[in-house]
Short mmCIF file of C-alpha atoms in Angstrom, two decimals:
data_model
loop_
_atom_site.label_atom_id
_atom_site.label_comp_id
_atom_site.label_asym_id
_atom_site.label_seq_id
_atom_site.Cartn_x
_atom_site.Cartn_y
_atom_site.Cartn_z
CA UNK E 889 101.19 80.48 56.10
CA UNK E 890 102.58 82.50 53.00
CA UNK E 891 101.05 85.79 51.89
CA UNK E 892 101.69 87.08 48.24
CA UNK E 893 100.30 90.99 48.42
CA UNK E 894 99.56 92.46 44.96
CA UNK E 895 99.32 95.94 43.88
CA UNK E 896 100.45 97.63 47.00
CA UNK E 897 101.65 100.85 47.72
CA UNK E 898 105.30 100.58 49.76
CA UNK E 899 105.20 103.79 51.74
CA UNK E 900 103.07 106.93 51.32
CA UNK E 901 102.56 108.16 47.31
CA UNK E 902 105.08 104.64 46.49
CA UNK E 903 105.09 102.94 43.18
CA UNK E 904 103.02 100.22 43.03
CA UNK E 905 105.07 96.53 43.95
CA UNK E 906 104.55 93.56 44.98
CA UNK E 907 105.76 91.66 48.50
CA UNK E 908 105.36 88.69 50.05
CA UNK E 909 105.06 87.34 53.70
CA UNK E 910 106.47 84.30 55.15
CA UNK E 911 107.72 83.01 58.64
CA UNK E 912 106.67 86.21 59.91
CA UNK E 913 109.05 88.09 57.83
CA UNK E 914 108.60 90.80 54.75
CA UNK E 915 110.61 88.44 52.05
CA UNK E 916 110.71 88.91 47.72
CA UNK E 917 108.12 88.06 45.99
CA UNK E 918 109.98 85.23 44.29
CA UNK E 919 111.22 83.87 47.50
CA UNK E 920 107.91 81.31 48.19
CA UNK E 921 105.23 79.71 46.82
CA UNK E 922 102.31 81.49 48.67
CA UNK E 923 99.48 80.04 50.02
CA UNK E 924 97.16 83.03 49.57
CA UNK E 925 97.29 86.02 46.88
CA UNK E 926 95.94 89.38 48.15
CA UNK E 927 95.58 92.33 45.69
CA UNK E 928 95.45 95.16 47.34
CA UNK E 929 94.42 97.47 44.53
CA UNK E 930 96.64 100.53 45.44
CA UNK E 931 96.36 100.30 49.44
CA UNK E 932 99.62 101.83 51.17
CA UNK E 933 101.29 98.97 53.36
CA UNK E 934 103.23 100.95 56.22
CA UNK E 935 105.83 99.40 58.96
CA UNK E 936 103.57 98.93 61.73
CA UNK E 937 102.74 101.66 64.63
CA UNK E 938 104.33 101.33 67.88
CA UNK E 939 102.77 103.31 71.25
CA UNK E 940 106.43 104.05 72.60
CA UNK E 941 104.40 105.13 76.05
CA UNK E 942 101.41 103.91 77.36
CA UNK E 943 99.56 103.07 80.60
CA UNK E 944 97.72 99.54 79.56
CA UNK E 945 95.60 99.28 82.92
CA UNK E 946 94.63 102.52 83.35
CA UNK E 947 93.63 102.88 79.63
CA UNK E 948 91.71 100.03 79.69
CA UNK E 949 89.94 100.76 83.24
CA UNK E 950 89.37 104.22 81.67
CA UNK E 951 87.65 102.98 78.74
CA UNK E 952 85.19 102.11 81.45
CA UNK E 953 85.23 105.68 83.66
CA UNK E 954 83.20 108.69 83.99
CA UNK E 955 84.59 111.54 81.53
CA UNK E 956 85.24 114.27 83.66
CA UNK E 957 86.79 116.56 80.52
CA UNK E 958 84.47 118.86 80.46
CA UNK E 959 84.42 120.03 83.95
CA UNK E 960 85.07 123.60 83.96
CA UNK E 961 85.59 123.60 88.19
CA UNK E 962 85.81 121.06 91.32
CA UNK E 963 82.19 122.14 91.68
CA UNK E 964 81.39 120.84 88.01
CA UNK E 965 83.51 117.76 88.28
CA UNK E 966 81.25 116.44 91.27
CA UNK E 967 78.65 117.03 89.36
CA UNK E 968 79.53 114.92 86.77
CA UNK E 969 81.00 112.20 88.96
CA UNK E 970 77.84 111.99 90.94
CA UNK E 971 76.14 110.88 87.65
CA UNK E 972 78.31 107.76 87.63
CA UNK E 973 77.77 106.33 90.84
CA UNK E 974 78.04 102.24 90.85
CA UNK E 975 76.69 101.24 94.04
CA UNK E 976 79.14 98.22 95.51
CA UNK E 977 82.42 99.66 94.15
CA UNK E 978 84.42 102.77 93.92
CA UNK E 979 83.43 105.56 91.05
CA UNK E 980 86.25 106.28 89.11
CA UNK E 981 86.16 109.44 87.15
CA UNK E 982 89.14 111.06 84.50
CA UNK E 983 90.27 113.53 82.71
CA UNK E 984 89.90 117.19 84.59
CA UNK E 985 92.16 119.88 83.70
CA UNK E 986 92.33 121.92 86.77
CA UNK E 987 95.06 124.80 85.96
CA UNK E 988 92.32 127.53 84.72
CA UNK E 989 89.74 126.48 87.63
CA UNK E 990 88.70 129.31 90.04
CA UNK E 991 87.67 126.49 93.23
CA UNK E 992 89.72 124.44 94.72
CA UNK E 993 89.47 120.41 94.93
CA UNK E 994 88.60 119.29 98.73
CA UNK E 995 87.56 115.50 100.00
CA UNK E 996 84.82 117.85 101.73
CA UNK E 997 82.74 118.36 98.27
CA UNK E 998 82.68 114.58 97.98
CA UNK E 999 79.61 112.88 99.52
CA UNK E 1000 81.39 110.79 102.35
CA UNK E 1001 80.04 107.57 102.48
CA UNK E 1002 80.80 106.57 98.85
CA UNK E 1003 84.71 105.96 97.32
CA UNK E 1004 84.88 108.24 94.92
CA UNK E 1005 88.42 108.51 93.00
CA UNK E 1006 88.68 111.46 90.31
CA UNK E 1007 92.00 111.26 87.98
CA UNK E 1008 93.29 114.43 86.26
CA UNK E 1009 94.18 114.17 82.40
CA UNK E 1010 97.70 113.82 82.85
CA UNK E 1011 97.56 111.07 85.49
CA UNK E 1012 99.43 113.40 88.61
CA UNK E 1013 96.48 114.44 90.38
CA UNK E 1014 94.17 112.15 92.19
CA UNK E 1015 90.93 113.53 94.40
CA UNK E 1016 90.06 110.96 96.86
CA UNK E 1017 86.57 111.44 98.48
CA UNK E 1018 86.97 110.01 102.53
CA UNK E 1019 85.52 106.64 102.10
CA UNK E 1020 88.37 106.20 98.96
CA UNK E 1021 90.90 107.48 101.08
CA UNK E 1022 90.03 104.77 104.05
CA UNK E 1023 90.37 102.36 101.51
CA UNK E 1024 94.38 103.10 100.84
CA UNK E 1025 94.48 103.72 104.88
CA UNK E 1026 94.62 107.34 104.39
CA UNK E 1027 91.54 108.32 106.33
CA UNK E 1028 93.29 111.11 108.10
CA UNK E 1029 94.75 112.86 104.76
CA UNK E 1030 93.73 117.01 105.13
CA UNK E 1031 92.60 117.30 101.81
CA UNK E 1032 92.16 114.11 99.58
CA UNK E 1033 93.92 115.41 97.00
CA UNK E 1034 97.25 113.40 96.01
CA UNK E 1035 99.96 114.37 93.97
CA UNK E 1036 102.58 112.86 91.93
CA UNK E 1037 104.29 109.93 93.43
CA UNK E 1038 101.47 110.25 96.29
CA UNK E 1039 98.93 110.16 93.79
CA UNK E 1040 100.74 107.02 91.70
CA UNK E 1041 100.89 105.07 95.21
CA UNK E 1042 97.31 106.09 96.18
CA UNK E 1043 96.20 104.74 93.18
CA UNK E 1044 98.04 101.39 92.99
CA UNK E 1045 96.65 101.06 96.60
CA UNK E 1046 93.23 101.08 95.53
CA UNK E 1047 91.54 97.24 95.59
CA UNK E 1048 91.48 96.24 91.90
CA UNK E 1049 89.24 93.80 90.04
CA UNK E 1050 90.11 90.28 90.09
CA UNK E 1051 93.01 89.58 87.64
CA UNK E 1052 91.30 87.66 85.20
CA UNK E 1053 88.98 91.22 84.83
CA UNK E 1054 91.92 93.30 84.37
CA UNK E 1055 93.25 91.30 81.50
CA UNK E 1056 90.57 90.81 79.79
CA UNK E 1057 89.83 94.41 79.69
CA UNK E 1058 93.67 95.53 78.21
CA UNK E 1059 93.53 92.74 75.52
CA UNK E 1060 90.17 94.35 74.36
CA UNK E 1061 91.98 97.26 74.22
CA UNK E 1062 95.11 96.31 72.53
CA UNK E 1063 92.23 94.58 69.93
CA UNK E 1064 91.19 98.23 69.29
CA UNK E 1065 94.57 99.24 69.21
CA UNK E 1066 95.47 96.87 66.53
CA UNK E 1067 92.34 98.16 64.35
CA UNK E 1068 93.92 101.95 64.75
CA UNK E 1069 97.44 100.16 63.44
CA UNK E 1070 99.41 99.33 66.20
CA UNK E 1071 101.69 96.32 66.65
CA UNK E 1072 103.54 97.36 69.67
CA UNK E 1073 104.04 99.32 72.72
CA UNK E 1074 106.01 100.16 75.57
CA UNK E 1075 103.85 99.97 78.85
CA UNK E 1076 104.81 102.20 81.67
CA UNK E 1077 102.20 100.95 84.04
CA UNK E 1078 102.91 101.32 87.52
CA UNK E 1079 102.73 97.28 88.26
CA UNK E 1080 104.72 94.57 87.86
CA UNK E 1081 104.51 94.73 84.08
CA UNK E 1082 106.66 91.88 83.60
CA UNK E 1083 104.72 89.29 85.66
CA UNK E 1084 101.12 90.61 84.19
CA UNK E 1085 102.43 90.43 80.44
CA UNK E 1086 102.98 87.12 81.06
CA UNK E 1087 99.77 85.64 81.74
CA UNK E 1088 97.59 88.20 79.02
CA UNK E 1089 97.21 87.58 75.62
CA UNK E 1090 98.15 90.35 73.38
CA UNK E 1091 97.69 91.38 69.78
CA UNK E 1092 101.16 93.00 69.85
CA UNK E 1093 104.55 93.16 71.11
CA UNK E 1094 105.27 94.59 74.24
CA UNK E 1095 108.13 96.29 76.03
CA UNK E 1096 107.35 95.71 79.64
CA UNK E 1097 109.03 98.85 81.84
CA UNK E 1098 109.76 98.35 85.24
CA UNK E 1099 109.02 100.85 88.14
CA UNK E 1100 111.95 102.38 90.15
CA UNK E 1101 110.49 100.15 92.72
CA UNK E 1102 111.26 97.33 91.29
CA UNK E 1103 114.63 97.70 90.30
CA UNK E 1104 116.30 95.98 92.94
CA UNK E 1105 114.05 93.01 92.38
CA UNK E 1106 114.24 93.48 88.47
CA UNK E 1107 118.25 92.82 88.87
CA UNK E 1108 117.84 90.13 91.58
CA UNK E 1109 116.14 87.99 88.60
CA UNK E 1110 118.54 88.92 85.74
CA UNK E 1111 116.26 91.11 83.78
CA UNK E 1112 117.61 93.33 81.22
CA UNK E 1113 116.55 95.66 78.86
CA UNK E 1114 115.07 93.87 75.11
CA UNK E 1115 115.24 90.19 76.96
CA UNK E 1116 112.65 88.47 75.76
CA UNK E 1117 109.98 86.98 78.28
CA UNK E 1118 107.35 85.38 75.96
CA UNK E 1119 105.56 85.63 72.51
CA UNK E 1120 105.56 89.17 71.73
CA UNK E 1121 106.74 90.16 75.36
CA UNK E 1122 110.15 91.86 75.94
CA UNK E 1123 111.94 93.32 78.88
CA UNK E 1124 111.49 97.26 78.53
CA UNK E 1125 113.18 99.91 80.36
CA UNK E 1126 113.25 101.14 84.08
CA UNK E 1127 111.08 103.88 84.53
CA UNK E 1128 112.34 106.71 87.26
CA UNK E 1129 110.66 110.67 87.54
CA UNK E 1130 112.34 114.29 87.94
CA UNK E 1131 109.29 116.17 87.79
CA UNK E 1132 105.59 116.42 87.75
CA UNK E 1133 103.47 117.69 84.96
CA UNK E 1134 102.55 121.08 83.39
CA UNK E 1135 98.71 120.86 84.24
CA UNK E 1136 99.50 120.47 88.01
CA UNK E 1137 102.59 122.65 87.82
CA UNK E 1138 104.97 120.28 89.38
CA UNK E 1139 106.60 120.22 86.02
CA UNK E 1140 110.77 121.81 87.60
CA UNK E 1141 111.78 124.77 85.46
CA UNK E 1142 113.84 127.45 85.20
CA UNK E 1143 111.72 130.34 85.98
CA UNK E 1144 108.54 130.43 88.23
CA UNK E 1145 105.49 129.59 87.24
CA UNK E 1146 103.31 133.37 86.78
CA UNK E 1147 102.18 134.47 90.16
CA UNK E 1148 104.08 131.95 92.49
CA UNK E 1149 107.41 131.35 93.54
CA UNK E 1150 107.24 127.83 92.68
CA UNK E 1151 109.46 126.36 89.80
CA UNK E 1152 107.88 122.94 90.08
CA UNK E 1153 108.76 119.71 91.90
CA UNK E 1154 112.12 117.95 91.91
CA UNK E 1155 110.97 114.31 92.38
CA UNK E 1156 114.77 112.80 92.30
CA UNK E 1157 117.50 114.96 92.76
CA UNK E 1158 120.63 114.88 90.12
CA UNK E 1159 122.46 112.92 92.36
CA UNK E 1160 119.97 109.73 93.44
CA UNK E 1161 118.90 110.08 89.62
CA UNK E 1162 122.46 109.11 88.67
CA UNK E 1163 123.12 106.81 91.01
CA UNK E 1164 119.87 104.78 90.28
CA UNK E 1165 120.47 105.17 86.53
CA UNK E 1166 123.96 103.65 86.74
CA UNK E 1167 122.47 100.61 89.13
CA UNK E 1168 120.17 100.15 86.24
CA UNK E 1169 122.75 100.57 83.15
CA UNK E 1170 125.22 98.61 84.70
CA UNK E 1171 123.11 95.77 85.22
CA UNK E 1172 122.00 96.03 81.38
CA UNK E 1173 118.75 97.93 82.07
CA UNK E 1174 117.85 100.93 80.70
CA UNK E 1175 116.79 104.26 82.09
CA UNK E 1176 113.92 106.08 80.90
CA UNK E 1177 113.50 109.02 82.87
CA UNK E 1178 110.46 111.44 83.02
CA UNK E 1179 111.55 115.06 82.65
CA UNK E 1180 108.95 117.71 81.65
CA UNK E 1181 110.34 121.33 82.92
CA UNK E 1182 113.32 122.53 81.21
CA UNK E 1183 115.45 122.40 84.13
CA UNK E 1184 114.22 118.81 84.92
CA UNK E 1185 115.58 117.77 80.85
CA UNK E 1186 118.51 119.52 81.58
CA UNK E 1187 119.12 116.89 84.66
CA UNK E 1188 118.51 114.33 82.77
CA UNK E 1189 120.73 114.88 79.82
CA UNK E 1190 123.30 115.65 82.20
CA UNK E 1191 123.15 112.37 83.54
CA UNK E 1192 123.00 110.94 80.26
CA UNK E 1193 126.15 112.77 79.34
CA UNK E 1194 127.83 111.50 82.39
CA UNK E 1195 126.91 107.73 82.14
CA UNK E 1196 127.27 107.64 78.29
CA UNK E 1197 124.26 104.42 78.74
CA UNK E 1198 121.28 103.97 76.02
CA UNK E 1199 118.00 105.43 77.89
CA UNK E 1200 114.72 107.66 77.23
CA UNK E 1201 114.21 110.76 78.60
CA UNK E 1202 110.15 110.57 78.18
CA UNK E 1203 107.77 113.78 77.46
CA UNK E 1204 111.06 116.61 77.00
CA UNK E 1205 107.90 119.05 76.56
CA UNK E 1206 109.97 122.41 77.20
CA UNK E 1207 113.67 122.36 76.41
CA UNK E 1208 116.43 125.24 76.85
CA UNK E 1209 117.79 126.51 74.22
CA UNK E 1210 121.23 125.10 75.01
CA UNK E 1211 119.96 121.52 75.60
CA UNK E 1212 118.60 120.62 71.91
CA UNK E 1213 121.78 119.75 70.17
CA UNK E 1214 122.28 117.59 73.78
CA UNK E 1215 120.28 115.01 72.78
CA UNK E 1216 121.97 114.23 69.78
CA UNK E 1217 123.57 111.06 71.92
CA UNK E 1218 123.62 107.53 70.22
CA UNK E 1219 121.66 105.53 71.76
CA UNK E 1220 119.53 108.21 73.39
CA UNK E 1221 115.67 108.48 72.57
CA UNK E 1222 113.34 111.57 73.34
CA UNK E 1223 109.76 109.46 73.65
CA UNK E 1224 107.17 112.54 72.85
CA UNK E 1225 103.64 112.92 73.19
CA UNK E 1226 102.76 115.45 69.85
CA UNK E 1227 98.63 114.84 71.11
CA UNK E 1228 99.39 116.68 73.95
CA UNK E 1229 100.27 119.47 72.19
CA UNK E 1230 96.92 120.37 71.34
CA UNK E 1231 95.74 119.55 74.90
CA UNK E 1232 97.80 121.64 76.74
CA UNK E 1233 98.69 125.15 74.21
CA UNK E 1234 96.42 127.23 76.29
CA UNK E 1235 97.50 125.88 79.38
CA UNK E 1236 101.22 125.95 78.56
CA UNK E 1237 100.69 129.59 76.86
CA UNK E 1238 99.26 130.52 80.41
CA UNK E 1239 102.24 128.94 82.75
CA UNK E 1240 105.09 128.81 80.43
CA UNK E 1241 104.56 132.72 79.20
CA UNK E 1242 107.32 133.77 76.81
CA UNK E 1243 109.13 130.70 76.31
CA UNK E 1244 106.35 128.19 74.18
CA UNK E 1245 108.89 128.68 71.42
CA UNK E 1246 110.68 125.63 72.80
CA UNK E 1247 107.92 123.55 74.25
CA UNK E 1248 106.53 120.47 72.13
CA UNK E 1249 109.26 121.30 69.76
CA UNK E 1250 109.53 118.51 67.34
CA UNK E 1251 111.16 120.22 64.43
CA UNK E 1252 114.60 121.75 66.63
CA UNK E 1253 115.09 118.57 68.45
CA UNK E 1254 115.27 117.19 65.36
CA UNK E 1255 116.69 119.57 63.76
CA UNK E 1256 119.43 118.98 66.63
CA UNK E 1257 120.07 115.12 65.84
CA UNK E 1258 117.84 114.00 68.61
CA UNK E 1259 116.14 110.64 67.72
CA UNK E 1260 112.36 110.63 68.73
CA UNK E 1261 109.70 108.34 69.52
CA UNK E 1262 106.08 109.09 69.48
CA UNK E 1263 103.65 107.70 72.09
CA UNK E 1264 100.46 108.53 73.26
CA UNK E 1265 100.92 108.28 77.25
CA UNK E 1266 97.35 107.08 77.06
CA UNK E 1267 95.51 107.44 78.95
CA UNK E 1268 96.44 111.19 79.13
CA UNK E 1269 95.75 110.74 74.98
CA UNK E 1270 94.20 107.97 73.67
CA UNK E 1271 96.02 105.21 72.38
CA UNK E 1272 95.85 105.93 68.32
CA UNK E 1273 98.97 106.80 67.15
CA UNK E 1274 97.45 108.63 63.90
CA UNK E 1275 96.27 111.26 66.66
CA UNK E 1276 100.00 112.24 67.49
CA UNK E 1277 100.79 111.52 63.70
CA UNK E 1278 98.44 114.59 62.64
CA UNK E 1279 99.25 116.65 65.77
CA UNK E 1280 103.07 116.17 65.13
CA UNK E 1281 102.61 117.51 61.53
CA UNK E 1282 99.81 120.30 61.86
CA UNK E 1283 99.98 121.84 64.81
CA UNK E 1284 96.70 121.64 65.55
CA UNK E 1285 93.52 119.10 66.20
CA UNK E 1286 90.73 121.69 65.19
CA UNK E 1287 89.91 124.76 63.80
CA UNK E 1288 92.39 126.44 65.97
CA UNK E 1289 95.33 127.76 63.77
CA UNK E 1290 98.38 126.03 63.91
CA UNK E 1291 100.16 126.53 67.21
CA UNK E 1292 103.90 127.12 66.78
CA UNK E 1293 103.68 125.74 63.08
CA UNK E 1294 107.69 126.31 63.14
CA UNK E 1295 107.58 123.28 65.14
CA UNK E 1296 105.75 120.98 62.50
CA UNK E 1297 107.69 117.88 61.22
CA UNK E 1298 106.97 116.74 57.67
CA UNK E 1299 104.66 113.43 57.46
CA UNK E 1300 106.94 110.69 56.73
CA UNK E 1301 108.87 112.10 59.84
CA UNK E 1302 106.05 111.48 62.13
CA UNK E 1303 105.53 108.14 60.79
CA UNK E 1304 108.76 106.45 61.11
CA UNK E 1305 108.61 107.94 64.99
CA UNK E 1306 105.73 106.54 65.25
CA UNK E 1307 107.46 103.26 63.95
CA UNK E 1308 110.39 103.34 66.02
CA UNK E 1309 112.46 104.47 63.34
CA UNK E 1310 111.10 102.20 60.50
CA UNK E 1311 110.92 103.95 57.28
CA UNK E 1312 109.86 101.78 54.64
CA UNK E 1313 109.32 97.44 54.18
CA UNK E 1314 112.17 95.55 53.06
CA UNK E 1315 113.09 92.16 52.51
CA UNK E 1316 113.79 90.62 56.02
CA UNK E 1317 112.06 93.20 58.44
CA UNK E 1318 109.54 91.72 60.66
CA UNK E 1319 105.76 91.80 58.98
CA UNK E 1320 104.74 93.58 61.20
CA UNK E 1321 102.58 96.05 59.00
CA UNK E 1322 99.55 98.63 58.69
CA UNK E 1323 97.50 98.47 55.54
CA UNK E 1324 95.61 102.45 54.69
CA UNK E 1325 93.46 103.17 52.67
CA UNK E 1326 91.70 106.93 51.99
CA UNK E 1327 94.59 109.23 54.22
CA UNK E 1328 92.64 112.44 53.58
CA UNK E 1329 91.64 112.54 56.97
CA UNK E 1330 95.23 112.24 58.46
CA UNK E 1331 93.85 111.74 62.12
CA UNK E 1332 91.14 109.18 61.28
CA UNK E 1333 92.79 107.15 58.44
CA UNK E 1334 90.71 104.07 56.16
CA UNK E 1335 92.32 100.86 58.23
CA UNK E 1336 92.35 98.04 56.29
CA UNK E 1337 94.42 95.67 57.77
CA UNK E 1338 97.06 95.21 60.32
CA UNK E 1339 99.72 92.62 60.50
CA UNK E 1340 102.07 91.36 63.39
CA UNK E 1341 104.76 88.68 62.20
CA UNK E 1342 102.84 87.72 59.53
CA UNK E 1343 99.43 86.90 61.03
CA UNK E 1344 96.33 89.29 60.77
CA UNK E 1345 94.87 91.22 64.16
CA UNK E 1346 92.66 93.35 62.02
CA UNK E 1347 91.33 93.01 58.94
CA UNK E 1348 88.73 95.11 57.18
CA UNK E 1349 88.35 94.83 53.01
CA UNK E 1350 91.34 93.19 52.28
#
């Protein structure tokens, strides 16, 4: 089918043109005879969003979870949790914030007969009650509360819902991802992403990472990076972790954090980093390496700059000064999160003291030459792009003023990283396209319609 689209905007304040749509391409007007004529009376038609870092399970199973964000202590967030008891299966909970708490988390606050799993916002901290724990065969943990690549692995470990459950809950939420704009992500579920993809359906392309893990395996079967695997499915990158987070300060930096002598957790030292990332490059797959703490970016550019292989350094929240003009490397991305921002300013004012000048800063790594993505790591943010879109270029998600407005990036910025890089349509790019309305509200735009390869996945008054 052949689209002829009238009166449309081409980019944000554009003249109005005209465009057409065939074989799943953006193609001249003049270039077919189309079976359908759309006026779109001064709409904007925009490349189409991409999520360059989500968690598709866990944002769809957390559609359906207890929201523990306001819990203002362990104390609270049992409280809360306790109101969401399913009998027959465990109670999932997410989205604490723990840094500013004055208790600590314990199995022992838990009631013990039920599984009870609580997941903190930024998906590093898990609080097992006993009877969750004895479901992983961790029964004799001291505590219940996991962390990091503990808490990943206790999670996977939990039993899941039958398959068929699973995937029907991520295509509803890639549906409601394609109403917000979206044609494509990169998923950086801990699974077998690969396998999974291939049996869902999906309402946009996706980039299917692959978990250190699974490397090994990944190269046994001749996977490499951008293969493509099935309609709208593609070989992503291989996914691999220096560091925690800065809400469970595990993030590794350069100084301590206030009050401690801890600087964080090194999850892969600089040597086993580089020596998994050149197993990967070497057999065409590409690292994309979580580094949060400066000194954690700073070992993962310098195995960047050693290797010289494409690869993502994902997150890059707090940079060092000498680093920024580091990641001006072709083929290097920095995939950030600009929702998080917002989040995590009190928190990161509070553990990063003196040095938020370089955290979440947009404007000097691009100021450097450093190409970025935006993504929304949901479910740590939900999966709307337009919500990193208007954190990336205010500063802000309320009536808070602007934090670090040095470190705003001007609008059409944030869009083509939210694009991978797309900046415009053009004659023989893929139709893959978002269709807005009223953009006075910058975080909650007027979706009219969104395109991939030609075909609608959401339409709304056009």
């Amino acid at each position: 089918m052949s689209l002829l689209f009238r009166n449309a905007r081409a980019g944000i304040g554009g003249p109005l043109t005209a465009f057409a749509i065939s074989a799943g391409q953006v193609v001249a007007p003049g270039d077919v005879t189309p079976d359908e004529i759309v006026d779109l009376q001064g709409a904007t038609v925009l490349p189409g969003l991409v999520d360059a870092h989500v968690h598709s399970v866990q944002w769809a199973q957390n559609r359906r979870r207890a929201d523990l964000s306001a819990a203002t202590s362990a104390a609270h967030a049992v409280s809360l949790i306790l109101e969401a008891v399913r009998p027959g299966e465990p109670t999932m909970g997410f989205g604490f914030r723990d840094a500013f708490w004055a208790d600590e988390m314990h199995k022992d606050l838990l009631p013990v007969e039920h599984p009870f799993v609580l997941v903190s916002n930024d998906l590093h901290t898990a609080w097992f009650s006993q009877a969750a724990l004895s479901l992983i065969g961790r029964g004799d943990h001291p505590t219940g509360v996991l962390l990091e690549g503990d808490c990943f692995r206790g999670l996977a470990a939990l039993p899941p819902p039958p398959a068929e459950v699973v995937d029907a809950w991520v295509a509803e939420a890639m549906t409601a991802a394609a109403a917000r704009g979206v044609t494509g992500v990169i998923d950086f579920e801990y699974a077998d992403n690969v396998s999974d993809w291939q049996r869902r359906r999906t309402d946009v392309r996706v980039a299917c990472s692959i978990p250190r893990d699974r490397l090994d395996t990944a190269i046994a079967n001749g996977l490499r990076t951008g293969m493509e695997i099935g309609e709208f499915l593609r070989v992503g990158p291989v996914k691999m972790f220096v560091d925690g987070s800065l809400n469970t300060r595990t993030a590794y930096c350069a100084d301590p954090y206030p009050g401690t002598a801890s600087r964080g957790l090194l999850e892969l030292p600089p040597d086993e980093l580089l020596g998994t990332m050149k197993a990967a490059s070497e057999n065409g797959i590409h690292p994309a390496v979580h580094a949060i703490g400066d000194d954690a970016v700073t070992i993962a550019l310098d195995a960047f700059h050693t290797l010289g292989c494409p690869g993502r350094i994902e997150h890059a929240q707090l940079v060092s000064r000498a680093d920024f003009p580091r990641f001006a490397l072709e083929d290097l991305v920095a995939g950030v999160q600009p929702a998080h921002q917002p989040d995590d300013r009190e928190v990161a004012d509070l553990q990063w003291p003196g040095r938020t000048d370089r955290a979440y800063a947009f404007a000097d790594l691009l100021a450097a030459g450093a190409t970025i993505e935006i993504g929304s790591d949901a479910p740590v943010s939900p999966l709307d792009p337009w919500d990193g879109i208007a954190s990336a270029v205010t500063r802000t998600d309320d009536d808070r003023p602007a934090w670090h407005p040095e470190q705003a990036i001007p609008l059409a910025t944030a869009l083509a990283a939210a694009a991978q890089g797309r900046t415009g349509v053009h004659a023989g790019d893929p139709a893959d396209l978002v269709i807005v309305g009223d953009l006075c509200d910058l975080r909650n735009p007027e979706i009219l319609g969104t395109m991939l390869a030609g075909r609608w996945t959401y339409k709304n008054g056009v």
